[in-house]
Amino acid sequence: MPSSNPLLEVRVPVPFDEVRAEHIEPAVDTLLVRAQEALDAIVASPSPRTYASTLGALDLATNELDYATGLASHFESVLGTPQLREAFAAVTPKVTTFYSQILLSEPLYRSLRELDATEEAKGLDPARRRYLTKTLADFRRNGAELDAIGKKRLGDIDVALSELTLKFAQNVVDATASFELLVDEADVARLEGLPEGAIAAAKKSAEGKGKSGYRFTLQAPSYGPVMTFLRDRGLRETLYRAQVSRASGKGPGGPERDNTAIIKDVVALRREKATLLGFAHFADLVTDDRMAKSGKEAMAFVTMLRDRLQPGFERENAELAAFATKHGHQGNLEPWDISYWAETQRRALFDFDEETLRPYFPLDRVTRGLFEVATSLYGITIERDAAAPAWHEDVTAWAVLDSDGKRLGGFYLDLFPRETKRDGAWMGAVVDRLPGTTHELENVAVVVGNLTPPRGPGQPALLNHREVETLFHEFGHMMHHVLSEVPIRSLAGTRVPSDFVELPSMIMENWCWESAALDRFARHGETGAPIPADVKERMLAARTYRAANALIRQLGFSTVDLLLHTVYDPKEHGDVMEYARAVFGRFSPVPLGSDYAMLASFSHLFGSAYGYAAGYYSYQWSEVLAADAFGRFREGGILSREVGDRFRRTILARGETDDPAVLYRAFLGRDPDVGALLTRLGIAA
Ligand SMILES: [Zn+2]
């Protein structure tokens, strides 16, 4: 046992290089005791209750515990060694029980209601007043008014959900990693169409496993190019079928990594929880404090958008089918043909190949350009932070300084795939600044991705445009956290409703699609030349290509999500996987196969206790907000400091210190409108 445990106190720079699996459980055990003491002190605080002794203390009571468990989760996600997994799994139930008991505590609830009745509470500033109102509602939504039996059941449900969903996420990682497809050296002709970079990566991947030939996996940088470029239909089909059936018991992962039963249990437990709390269904429980306000409203939004897109969706599908037939495709298009023919059609229509752009997106230039955009908009400076230790040699650390030189915080970039790292991309908040409080530190964040790595030592990582977009997106989340000026932890940074949280990230994506911004960072890695004007023009024009399909696909995910968390009932609708497949099918350009089981790897819904469950619609909701808000930048200049400062002041700095609808109006001067998004998609508004 090490004498000093780096997880016991919040430290900046965060000692990422010191944390070991064996620190996790002892630290969490100690911090659980300390957090409980802090909660007990709130209850014991003398009358009359004050903000500082009750709600203010509650805001900070779990600061250290959140930090330690946040780091444990981070290490489990990015390193995922068996020791880390085991340590994280060991603390997860205790921590979940603890958190769910906070909101179940009768004495705590009583203390806050006593505060609510004081003169001080009536005179609180709007942010603290909002925090009090929201906290009381949180308590009610978490069963504060239930009897003892109800509370016990609720606690058990939360523990079960966190265990089941952790297992779900691990099954997805393991099932994904269990699959490989090897193509013999002698069969290299089968790789026709595949970009040179993808072929080199497949060779390197095989070598890494001590094998010859070419190795393909279900990880995005390997899977994506195969589906998009490879001529060989048979290989595409094999990879596609593996991808959509992983962790379903019938595909990669096998029966040991089958998520089917987990999904059934999770949906049932969520429904039970909602009923226990007096909501019609889980979607109503989740949306109660969101912008949408109810499951019905969320569903109405999804249906409205789908109806607007339907004619465009059908037109795009008919055009693709006709194009494929004309160019020699026999029979109907199958799911594994869509990306390939879409890319072929896109090239024919716009005459540019996504892969030819890679040399213009070397990671270091892209990040530098991204930081310059942030400087133009917000007046901040981002520089390397050589003193901050990291958790892996690929990780880089950065400091964020305000225009007056004051250090606001820092962030880390961990951008390349590793075998035991979770897939996807995300931003994680690690430390909060809390300006003007006794806990004032810095805002610290991690930005994690699985982008195309360098081909070899000393070579640059060359990204495709979608990866550039992902980087901008996560950077936007990071700005929301790092530029937060909120002194109340619970309302700071990205702790906002999930149908609002994607606004700062999605709006950032727009800068990868603006000529003036692209010229700053899209430069050839060797020659420094910008993307040739005609290529850039065609690339930007291609943004609306099959835009209805892209959004309909997302709306399909949202619809499955909302249906599972509102009306779905196994007695009436039968097997959950088949039910979901039928719904997904209504949003697919071609019929789906009977092995389609994408639900089994849908980590957004089932990879954490709540995650994006009944909230996937938030992405499209935020997309409407972001497209509409970006219009202000388009009017005022896309690198306008004035508009940037306004966005920073009204949105990024404010967390949830006011109703998101009010914050949005403060920036834009009106309510959101769907027109800007439809126009951007090339669909008449
Ligand atoms: Zn996001």
CSV table of C-alpha atoms in Angstrom, one decimal, residues 356-370 372 460-463 465 468 515-532 536 539:
chain,number,residue,atom,x,y,z
A,356,THR,CA,-7.2,13.1,-50.9
A,357,LEU,CA,-7.9,15.6,-48.1
A,358,ARG,CA,-6.0,13.7,-45.4
A,359,PRO,CA,-2.7,15.4,-46.2
A,360,TYR,CA,-4.3,18.7,-45.5
A,361,PHE,CA,-5.4,17.7,-42.0
A,362,PRO,CA,-2.2,16.9,-40.1
A,363,LEU,CA,-3.3,16.7,-36.5
A,364,ASP,CA,-0.8,19.3,-35.1
A,365,ARG,CA,-1.8,21.9,-37.7
A,366,VAL,CA,-5.5,21.2,-37.1
A,367,THR,CA,-5.2,21.6,-33.4
A,368,ARG,CA,-3.1,24.8,-33.8
A,369,GLY,CA,-5.8,26.2,-36.2
A,370,LEU,CA,-8.5,25.1,-33.8
A,372,GLU,CA,-6.4,30.1,-33.2
A,460,PRO,CA,2.2,13.0,-38.7
A,461,ALA,CA,-1.3,11.8,-37.9
A,462,LEU,CA,-3.4,12.6,-40.9
A,463,LEU,CA,-7.1,13.0,-40.2
A,465,HIS,CA,-12.6,15.7,-42.3
A,468,VAL,CA,-11.5,17.0,-37.7
A,515,SER,CA,-13.7,28.7,-45.8
A,516,ALA,CA,-12.2,31.5,-43.7
A,517,ALA,CA,-11.5,29.1,-40.8
A,518,LEU,CA,-10.4,26.2,-43.0
A,519,ASP,CA,-7.7,28.4,-44.5
A,520,ARG,CA,-6.1,28.7,-41.1
A,521,PHE,CA,-5.7,25.1,-40.3
A,522,ALA,CA,-6.2,23.0,-43.4
A,523,ARG,CA,-2.7,23.1,-44.8
A,524,HIS,CA,-0.7,20.4,-46.5
A,525,GLY,CA,1.6,18.7,-44.0
A,526,GLU,CA,4.6,18.8,-46.3
A,527,THR,CA,4.1,21.9,-48.6
A,528,GLY,CA,2.0,24.1,-46.3
A,529,ALA,CA,-0.3,24.7,-49.2
A,530,PRO,CA,-4.0,25.3,-48.5
A,531,ILE,CA,-6.7,22.9,-50.0
A,532,PRO,CA,-6.9,23.9,-53.7
A,536,LYS,CA,-12.5,23.1,-51.1
A,539,MET,CA,-16.0,19.7,-50.4
